[in-house]
């Protein structure tokens, strides 16, 4: 992404005729360019600067590309009639513009300079400062031309079943604007919607202003860009108190199933069924504190929820019914072969075999495990790198076990006089063990501490394994099939059907 200043003559008023969120094809004669558009690309940001006596920044544009016409276009995202004065920007940028505005039409700037100019422009209107947004700008957004179909979708399933992957591949599109956040026990309505915070103005005086949260911000952006799809992803919805976090905007989750006309405005399918009164949000979004707040139809909300975490915060029926619920299947039908067939260290057991065998035991353990199905291992619970074997964790010649060699090196190191070759070997073992611990520390620990917390004997060899420490230690320092001697004989036999384990 690149950032530019577009130099406009004071008499040029064409861009003021373009409504917010509307596109205009770019056909400009620009000073300093044989091909006026040779420097632009889709996704670039452009500031419209009116030269001459005005010397003001008046427009903000996004650069897009129309595939059907194979043509770049400007989408006006902001305009202030008063304009931010050139004298308000840092001296260095003033000097660049003054030196080049007569000979060039495009001036490349940094992202930080773009944000400085944007901040100055935003301070010219009430949603960012104390002035008033021209009502004509609000009226230019035609709701009937807005993208429709916005919805609320909640994907649920066991941890690692592929919920986030599904969002990325099935709900997010190439041109979607995506924002992602995570709910947690300390997340509040003020974090989500916004809150009044102290702000120090240019005169070093403290004032109090409403600072928008991520929900208000993306709602504002979606409203101002009616032809662009916006998606708000909320991970771990039930790890926070979702009804309390949404608060009064909870009502906005009701969406229309057909176009609806309210006070002369026809809202597309997928808009909030009912508007709510929230003067701070309304002022940020519409520039009018009396405007009813609605989720626009081009904004969808996609949430994820681990079923094994339902005891964190329960989602009541009133909340759940406002979402399209979708259970993510936990099977290997579409899992990439590199993961499904990945061997767990040097055990000869693939991740798919291990996962399916253990999950079968979990589901069959319903009598002693509440919500047994929710305790299953997700097919994406691990990554290929988690199960890869670091072959340097093999005992050197003269040692029957890595643990014996490791302990000898540790004792030598403790004396403070360790030869360089042994020092290097110790460093290698430590690094290899750190890697080979990834699988047991992630998977085996989960099975002991969570899935089989109340009856470990259903999976583990509890006659010989009395603690998690002993389980992890045995797995890490054993070799090959011996690693799974942490499990009881019947489980080992299912993993190695060719032997009696």
C-alpha positions as semicolon CSV with decimal commas, in nm:
position;residue;x (nm);y (nm);z (nm)
1;X;0,000;0,000;0,000
2;X;0,129;0,346;-0,095
3;X;0,019;0,691;0,012
4;X;-0,007;0,999;-0,210
5;X;-0,112;1,362;-0,217
6;X;-0,311;1,455;-0,527
7;X;-0,259;1,821;-0,614
8;X;-0,581;1,985;-0,737
9;X;-0,631;2,331;-0,879
10;X;-0,854;2,554;-0,670
11;X;-1,113;2,578;-0,945
12;X;-1,159;2,199;-0,967
13;X;-1,485;2,110;-0,787
14;X;-1,558;1,775;-0,953
15;X;-1,480;1,562;-0,651
16;X;-1,733;1,750;-0,438
17;X;-2,005;1,617;-0,668
18;X;-1,915;1,258;-0,579
19;X;-2,101;1,112;-0,280
20;X;-1,936;0,932;0,010
21;X;-1,872;0,568;-0,070
22;X;-1,926;0,632;-0,442
23;X;-1,671;0,552;-0,708
24;X;-1,542;0,775;-0,983
25;X;-1,334;0,658;-1,276
26;X;-0,991;0,820;-1,285
27;X;-0,910;1,011;-1,602
28;X;-0,671;1,289;-1,513
29;X;-0,405;1,492;-1,688
30;X;-0,133;1,499;-1,427
31;X;0,182;1,706;-1,429
32;X;0,499;1,498;-1,429
33;X;0,347;1,176;-1,567
34;X;0,327;1,049;-1,922
35;X;0,073;0,796;-1,802
36;X;-0,127;0,959;-1,520
37;X;-0,210;0,627;-1,354
38;X;0,127;0,460;-1,381
39;X;0,203;0,526;-1,016
40;X;-0,128;0,403;-0,865
41;X;-0,236;0,057;-0,757
42;X;-0,541;-0,096;-0,595
43;X;-0,547;-0,034;-0,220
44;X;-0,346;0,289;-0,230
45;X;-0,457;0,587;-0,020
46;X;-0,481;0,937;-0,167
47;X;-0,526;1,280;-0,004
48;X;-0,685;1,548;-0,222
49;X;-0,500;1,878;-0,170
50;X;-0,639;2,203;-0,311
51;X;-0,347;2,423;-0,417
52;X;-0,339;2,794;-0,494
53;X;-0,460;3,040;-0,235
54;X;-0,662;2,775;-0,050
55;X;-0,376;2,540;0,042
56;X;-0,607;2,293;0,217
57;X;-0,650;1,916;0,240
58;X;-1,014;1,845;0,152
59;X;-1,056;1,485;0,032
60;X;-0,959;1,129;0,124
61;X;-0,977;0,859;-0,145
62;X;-0,922;0,485;-0,164
63;X;-0,792;0,351;-0,495
64;X;-0,984;0,050;-0,630
65;X;-0,984;-0,156;-0,947
66;X;-1,293;-0,243;-1,150
67;X;-1,234;-0,594;-1,287
68;X;-1,516;-0,572;-1,541
69;X;-1,385;-0,252;-1,700
70;X;-1,020;-0,311;-1,615
71;X;-1,003;0,042;-1,479
72;X;-0,880;0,209;-1,165
73;X;-1,122;0,426;-0,972
74;X;-1,124;0,662;-0,675
75;X;-1,369;0,596;-0,393
76;X;-1,428;0,908;-0,187
77;X;-1,426;0,814;0,178
78;X;-1,418;1,161;0,331
79;X;-1,457;1,530;0,247
80;X;-1,446;1,842;0,457
81;X;-1,555;2,164;0,289
82;X;-1,343;2,382;0,517
83;X;-1,030;2,177;0,467
84;X;-0,728;2,127;0,690
85;X;-0,470;2,398;0,636
86;X;-0,126;2,322;0,496
87;X;0,026;2,526;0,778
88;X;-0,105;2,269;1,029
89;X;0,116;1,987;0,902
90;X;0,482;1,942;1,002
91;X;0,726;2,190;0,844
92;X;0,909;1,919;0,649
93;X;0,590;1,817;0,467
94;X;0,495;2,181;0,405
95;X;0,828;2,239;0,234
96;X;0,789;1,930;0,013
97;X;0,441;2,035;-0,104
98;X;0,537;2,399;-0,163
99;X;0,838;2,295;-0,367
100;X;0,657;2,042;-0,587
101;X;0,293;2,147;-0,623
102;X;0,366;2,355;-0,935
103;X;0,547;2,077;-1,120
104;X;0,387;1,754;-0,999
105;X;0,038;1,624;-0,945
106;X;0,122;1,325;-0,726
107;X;0,350;1,343;-0,425
108;X;0,443;1,021;-0,251
109;X;0,419;1,042;0,130
110;X;0,466;0,807;0,421
111;X;0,190;0,628;0,606
112;X;0,261;0,838;0,913
113;X;0,227;1,161;0,712
114;X;-0,101;1,035;0,567
115;X;-0,235;0,965;0,916
116;X;-0,130;1,310;1,035
117;X;-0,320;1,476;0,751
118;X;-0,622;1,249;0,802
119;X;-0,631;1,335;1,172
120;X;-0,629;1,707;1,094
121;X;-0,915;1,663;0,847
122;X;-1,121;1,455;1,086
123;X;-1,088;1,726;1,349
124;X;-1,281;1,956;1,115
125;X;-1,606;1,765;1,168
126;X;-1,811;1,678;1,471
127;X;-1,755;1,306;1,464
128;X;-1,394;1,390;1,540
129;X;-1,409;1,744;1,679
130;X;-1,650;2,028;1,751
131;X;-1,776;2,141;1,410
132;X;-2,078;2,008;1,223
133;X;-2,087;1,760;0,936
134;X;-2,274;1,897;0,641
135;X;-2,606;1,713;0,622
136;X;-2,573;1,691;0,244
137;X;-2,287;1,445;0,292
138;X;-2,507;1,214;0,499
139;X;-2,788;1,222;0,243
140;X;-2,556;1,121;-0,038
141;X;-2,535;0,764;0,093
142;X;-2,807;0,574;-0,091
143;X;-2,912;0,276;0,121
144;X;-3,083;0,109;-0,174
145;X;-2,743;0,079;-0,348
146;X;-2,575;-0,076;-0,045
147;X;-2,450;-0,436;-0,058
148;X;-2,709;-0,657;0,111
149;X;-2,704;-0,990;0,291
150;X;-2,529;-0,900;0,616
151;X;-2,573;-1,164;0,884
152;X;-2,449;-1,296;1,220
153;X;-2,283;-1,637;1,213
154;X;-2,150;-1,833;1,511
155;X;-1,919;-2,125;1,437
156;X;-1,883;-2,373;1,720
157;X;-1,697;-2,697;1,773
158;X;-1,417;-2,860;1,971
159;X;-1,084;-2,676;2,007
160;X;-0,881;-2,721;1,690
161;X;-1,170;-2,831;1,468
162;X;-1,093;-2,559;1,211
163;X;-1,328;-2,273;1,296
164;X;-1,083;-1,992;1,217
165;X;-0,972;-2,173;0,901
166;X;-1,335;-2,197;0,788
167;X;-1,385;-1,824;0,840
168;X;-1,079;-1,738;0,632
169;X;-1,170;-1,971;0,345
170;X;-1,550;-1,954;0,336
171;X;-1,658;-1,618;0,474
172;X;-1,377;-1,373;0,398
173;X;-1,339;-1,272;0,036
174;X;-1,058;-1,105;-0,154
175;X;-1,205;-0,756;-0,126
176;X;-1,355;-0,793;0,222
177;X;-1,245;-0,552;0,493
178;X;-1,185;-0,774;0,795
179;X;-1,139;-0,678;1,159
180;X;-1,068;-0,940;1,425
181;X;-1,095;-0,925;1,803
182;X;-1,109;-1,170;2,093
183;X;-1,353;-1,172;2,385
184;X;-1,212;-1,255;2,730
185;X;-1,341;-1,237;3,089
186;X;-1,220;-0,878;3,140
187;X;-1,355;-0,747;2,807
188;X;-1,636;-0,494;2,859
189;X;-1,905;-0,302;2,675
190;X;-1,683;0,009;2,701
191;X;-1,399;-0,178;2,524
192;X;-1,633;-0,303;2,251
193;X;-1,856;0,000;2,188
194;X;-1,650;0,290;2,318
195;X;-1,619;0,512;2,621
196;X;-1,567;0,872;2,726
197;X;-1,199;0,933;2,791
198;X;-0,988;1,239;2,876
199;X;-0,815;1,401;2,578
200;X;-0,551;1,675;2,584
201;X;-0,617;1,939;2,316
202;X;-0,368;2,164;2,134
203;X;-0,377;2,412;2,419
204;X;-0,285;2,142;2,672
205;X;-0,635;2,152;2,821
206;X;-0,806;1,830;2,927
207;X;-1,141;1,761;2,763
208;X;-1,357;1,451;2,758
209;X;-1,456;1,281;2,433
210;X;-1,622;0,959;2,328
211;X;-1,353;0,723;2,198
212;X;-1,497;0,463;1,964
213;X;-1,438;0,093;2,025
214;X;-1,387;-0,162;1,745
215;X;-1,760;-0,225;1,696
216;X;-1,846;0,143;1,652
217;X;-1,543;0,196;1,429
218;X;-1,622;-0,084;1,184
219;X;-1,991;0,009;1,187
220;X;-1,894;0,365;1,091
221;X;-1,660;0,246;0,815
222;X;-1,921;0,007;0,675
223;X;-2,184;0,280;0,675
224;X;-1,957;0,518;0,484
225;X;-1,854;0,255;0,226
226;X;-2,185;0,101;0,112
227;X;-2,035;-0,094;-0,180
228;X;-1,767;-0,269;0,024
229;X;-1,813;-0,585;0,233
230;X;-1,707;-0,561;0,597
231;X;-1,661;-0,854;0,834
232;X;-1,613;-0,835;1,210
233;X;-1,465;-1,159;1,346
234;X;-1,511;-1,222;1,718
235;X;-1,299;-1,512;1,840
236;X;-1,390;-1,695;2,162
237;X;-1,734;-1,534;2,197
238;X;-1,820;-1,730;2,511
239;X;-1,495;-1,649;2,693
240;X;-1,641;-1,307;2,764
241;X;-1,986;-1,220;2,896
242;X;-2,122;-1,167;2,544
243;X;-2,470;-1,029;2,634
244;X;-2,309;-0,777;2,870
245;X;-2,039;-0,684;2,617
246;X;-2,298;-0,615;2,348
247;X;-2,522;-0,434;2,595
248;X;-2,785;-0,218;2,427
249;X;-2,655;-0,297;2,077
250;X;-2,768;-0,655;2,143
251;X;-3,096;-0,548;1,976
252;X;-2,911;-0,468;1,653
253;X;-2,836;-0,836;1,597
254;X;-3,192;-0,883;1,470
255;X;-3,156;-0,855;1,092
256;X;-3,418;-0,792;0,824
257;X;-3,498;-1,082;0,591
258;X;-3,633;-0,851;0,319
259;X;-3,595;-0,480;0,233
260;X;-3,760;-0,256;0,491
261;X;-3,867;0,107;0,455
262;X;-3,842;0,330;0,763
263;X;-3,917;0,704;0,750
264;X;-3,878;0,708;0,373
265;X;-3,548;0,518;0,367
266;X;-3,544;0,165;0,227
267;X;-3,288;-0,053;0,403
268;X;-3,158;-0,366;0,223
269;X;-3,190;-0,722;0,348
270;X;-2,945;-0,781;0,630
271;X;-2,979;-0,441;0,796
272;X;-3,069;-0,429;1,165
273;X;-3,444;-0,483;1,201
274;X;-3,466;-0,215;1,468
275;X;-3,264;0,100;1,526
276;X;-3,148;0,198;1,874
277;X;-3,079;0,533;2,036
278;X;-2,715;0,587;2,127
279;X;-2,608;0,948;2,088
280;X;-2,234;0,885;2,112
281;X;-2,232;0,607;1,853
282;X;-2,468;0,802;1,628
283;X;-2,246;1,109;1,637
284;X;-1,939;0,903;1,546
285;X;-2,112;0,712;1,269
286;X;-2,357;0,961;1,116
287;X;-2,250;1,297;1,256
288;X;-2,596;1,328;1,409
289;X;-2,654;1,223;1,772
290;X;-3,027;1,180;1,708
291;X;-2,981;0,931;1,422
292;X;-3,100;0,577;1,497
293;X;-2,809;0,333;1,498
294;X;-2,834;0,025;1,276
295;X;-2,588;-0,238;1,157
296;X;-2,566;-0,179;0,779
297;X;-2,632;-0,467;0,543
298;X;-2,272;-0,472;0,418
299;X;-2,140;-0,563;0,763
300;X;-2,145;-0,925;0,882
301;X;-2,039;-1,051;1,224
302;X;-1,875;-1,394;1,246
303;X;-1,802;-1,545;1,587
304;X;-1,632;-1,861;1,709
305;X;-1,699;-2,066;2,022
306;X;-1,525;-2,372;2,164
307;X;-1,790;-2,612;2,289
308;X;-1,555;-2,737;2,560
309;X;-1,551;-2,383;2,703
310;X;-1,925;-2,338;2,744
311;X;-1,883;-2,329;3,121
312;X;-1,683;-2,003;3,094
313;X;-1,989;-1,791;3,010
314;X;-2,317;-1,946;2,904
315;X;-2,479;-1,801;2,593
316;X;-2,851;-1,780;2,664
317;X;-3,117;-1,871;2,410
318;X;-3,210;-1,508;2,344
319;X;-2,853;-1,438;2,238
320;X;-2,799;-1,757;2,037
321;X;-3,122;-1,727;1,837
322;X;-2,992;-1,405;1,678
323;X;-2,705;-1,597;1,517
324;X;-2,688;-1,857;1,244
325;X;-2,530;-2,145;1,434
326;X;-2,293;-2,376;1,247
327;X;-2,121;-2,679;1,394
328;X;-1,776;-2,738;1,243
329;X;-1,729;-3,109;1,178
330;X;-1,429;-3,263;1,352
331;X;-1,303;-3,519;1,103
332;X;-1,013;-3,571;0,865
333;X;-1,217;-3,567;0,543
334;X;-1,062;-3,242;0,422
335;X;-0,753;-3,212;0,637
336;X;-0,432;-3,168;0,439
337;X;-0,240;-3,494;0,401
338;X;0,081;-3,341;0,538
339;X;-0,090;-3,304;0,876
340;X;-0,315;-3,612;0,880
341;X;-0,028;-3,842;0,783
342;X;0,238;-3,669;0,989
343;X;0,416;-3,918;1,216
344;X;0,425;-3,827;1,584
345;X;0,798;-3,799;1,655
346;X;0,953;-4,145;1,603
347;X;0,651;-4,343;1,725
348;X;0,537;-4,469;1,379
349;X;0,187;-4,347;1,468
350;X;0,030;-4,080;1,248
351;X;-0,159;-3,784;1,389
352;X;-0,479;-3,908;1,221
353;X;-0,453;-4,253;1,379
354;X;-0,374;-4,113;1,723
355;X;-0,649;-3,853;1,708
356;X;-0,919;-4,093;1,591
357;X;-0,827;-4,365;1,842
358;X;-0,814;-4,127;2,139
359;X;-1,135;-3,948;2,034
360;X;-1,308;-4,285;2,014
361;X;-1,211;-4,350;2,375
362;X;-1,327;-4,003;2,482
363;X;-1,669;-4,042;2,322
364;X;-1,704;-4,390;2,470
365;X;-1,631;-4,248;2,814
366;X;-1,967;-4,068;2,847
367;X;-2,061;-4,232;3,174
368;X;-1,767;-4,078;3,358
369;X;-1,716;-3,759;3,160
370;X;-1,960;-3,468;3,128
371;X;-2,001;-3,351;2,766
372;X;-1,756;-3,614;2,648
373;X;-1,797;-3,517;2,283
374;X;-1,675;-3,165;2,358
375;X;-1,349;-3,298;2,503
376;X;-1,233;-3,454;2,178
377;X;-0,905;-3,353;2,016
378;X;-0,962;-3,120;1,722
379;X;-0,811;-3,236;1,395
380;X;-0,616;-2,909;1,383
381;X;-0,518;-2,928;1,752
382;X;-0,155;-2,954;1,640
383;X;0,055;-2,835;1,346
384;X;0,299;-3,043;1,147
385;X;0,587;-2,876;1,331
386;X;0,445;-2,990;1,668
387;X;0,483;-3,358;1,581
388;X;0,805;-3,346;1,377
389;X;1,093;-3,539;1,538
390;X;1,424;-3,370;1,607
391;X;1,662;-3,659;1,546
392;X;1,940;-3,495;1,743
393;X;1,758;-3,615;2,056
394;X;1,912;-3,961;2,018
395;X;2,172;-4,087;2,270
396;X;2,533;-4,070;2,164
397;X;2,745;-4,379;2,126
398;X;2,810;-4,538;2,463
399;X;2,476;-4,434;2,613
400;X;2,166;-4,652;2,623
401;X;1,930;-4,362;2,687
402;X;1,920;-3,989;2,620
403;X;1,825;-3,923;2,982
404;X;2,145;-4,088;3,106
405;X;2,359;-3,881;2,867
406;X;2,170;-3,563;2,950
407;X;2,213;-3,611;3,325
408;X;2,585;-3,679;3,289
409;X;2,628;-3,356;3,091
410;X;2,427;-3,160;3,346
411;X;2,644;-3,288;3,631
412;X;2,958;-3,193;3,438
413;X;2,817;-2,848;3,368
414;X;2,743;-2,804;3,739
415;X;3,113;-2,844;3,820
416;X;3,185;-2,528;3,620
417;X;3,448;-2,706;3,408
418;X;3,277;-2,855;3,102
419;X;3,481;-2,924;2,785
420;X;3,375;-2,737;2,471
421;X;3,261;-3,051;2,287
422;X;3,037;-3,153;2,577
423;X;2,911;-2,797;2,609
424;X;2,805;-2,802;2,244
425;X;2,645;-3,145;2,281
426;X;2,449;-3,024;2,584
427;X;2,322;-2,723;2,388
428;X;2,210;-2,953;2,105
429;X;2,023;-3,187;2,341
430;X;1,849;-2,898;2,510
431;X;1,736;-2,753;2,178
432;X;1,619;-3,093;2,050
433;X;1,430;-3,173;2,370
434;X;1,263;-2,834;2,364
435;X;1,124;-2,919;2,020
436;X;1,029;-3,279;2,099
437;X;0,841;-3,164;2,407
438;X;0,591;-2,968;2,198
439;X;0,359;-3,261;2,133
440;X;0,341;-3,404;2,486
441;X;0,318;-3,060;2,648
442;X;0,029;-2,966;2,421
443;X;-0,161;-3,292;2,363
444;X;-0,069;-3,536;2,641
445;X;-0,102;-3,263;2,904
446;X;-0,451;-3,175;2,771
447;X;-0,559;-3,539;2,789
448;X;-0,435;-3,579;3,149
449;X;-0,546;-3,239;3,284
450;X;-0,874;-3,195;3,101
451;X;-1,021;-3,473;2,886
452;X;-0,946;-3,753;3,139
453;X;-0,914;-3,537;3,449
454;X;-1,159;-3,740;3,656
455;X;-1,074;-4,089;3,529
456;X;-0,721;-4,100;3,381
457;X;-0,728;-4,480;3,408
458;X;-0,955;-4,485;3,100
459;X;-0,652;-4,389;2,886
460;X;-0,333;-4,389;3,091
461;X;-0,144;-4,672;3,257
462;X;-0,217;-4,541;3,606
463;X;-0,062;-4,850;3,764
464;X;0,276;-4,712;3,659
465;X;0,201;-4,345;3,585
466;X;0,106;-4,156;3,900
467;X;0,147;-3,794;3,787
468;X;0,157;-3,571;3,482
469;X;0,527;-3,511;3,547
470;X;0,597;-3,882;3,523
471;X;0,383;-3,910;3,208
472;X;0,562;-3,627;3,028
473;X;0,905;-3,742;3,142
474;X;0,842;-4,096;3,024
475;X;0,718;-3,984;2,684
476;X;1,002;-3,738;2,626
477;X;1,293;-3,964;2,722
478;X;1,167;-4,287;2,568
479;X;1,224;-4,387;2,205
480;X;0,992;-4,505;1,928
481;X;0,693;-4,710;2,034
482;X;0,809;-4,701;2,394
483;X;0,688;-4,342;2,420
484;X;0,328;-4,463;2,432
485;X;0,385;-4,693;2,727
486;X;0,226;-4,404;2,917
487;X;-0,106;-4,550;2,796
488;X;-0,268;-4,867;2,920
489;X;-0,207;-5,187;2,716
490;X;-0,540;-5,186;2,531
491;X;-0,478;-4,833;2,405
492;X;-0,126;-4,920;2,290
493;X;-0,264;-5,223;2,111
494;X;-0,508;-5,001;1,918
495;X;-0,223;-4,774;1,811
496;X;-0,007;-5,071;1,706
497;X;-0,251;-5,339;1,581
498;X;0,038;-5,541;1,435
499;X;0,174;-5,619;1,784
500;X;0,052;-5,704;2,130
501;X;0,213;-5,379;2,261
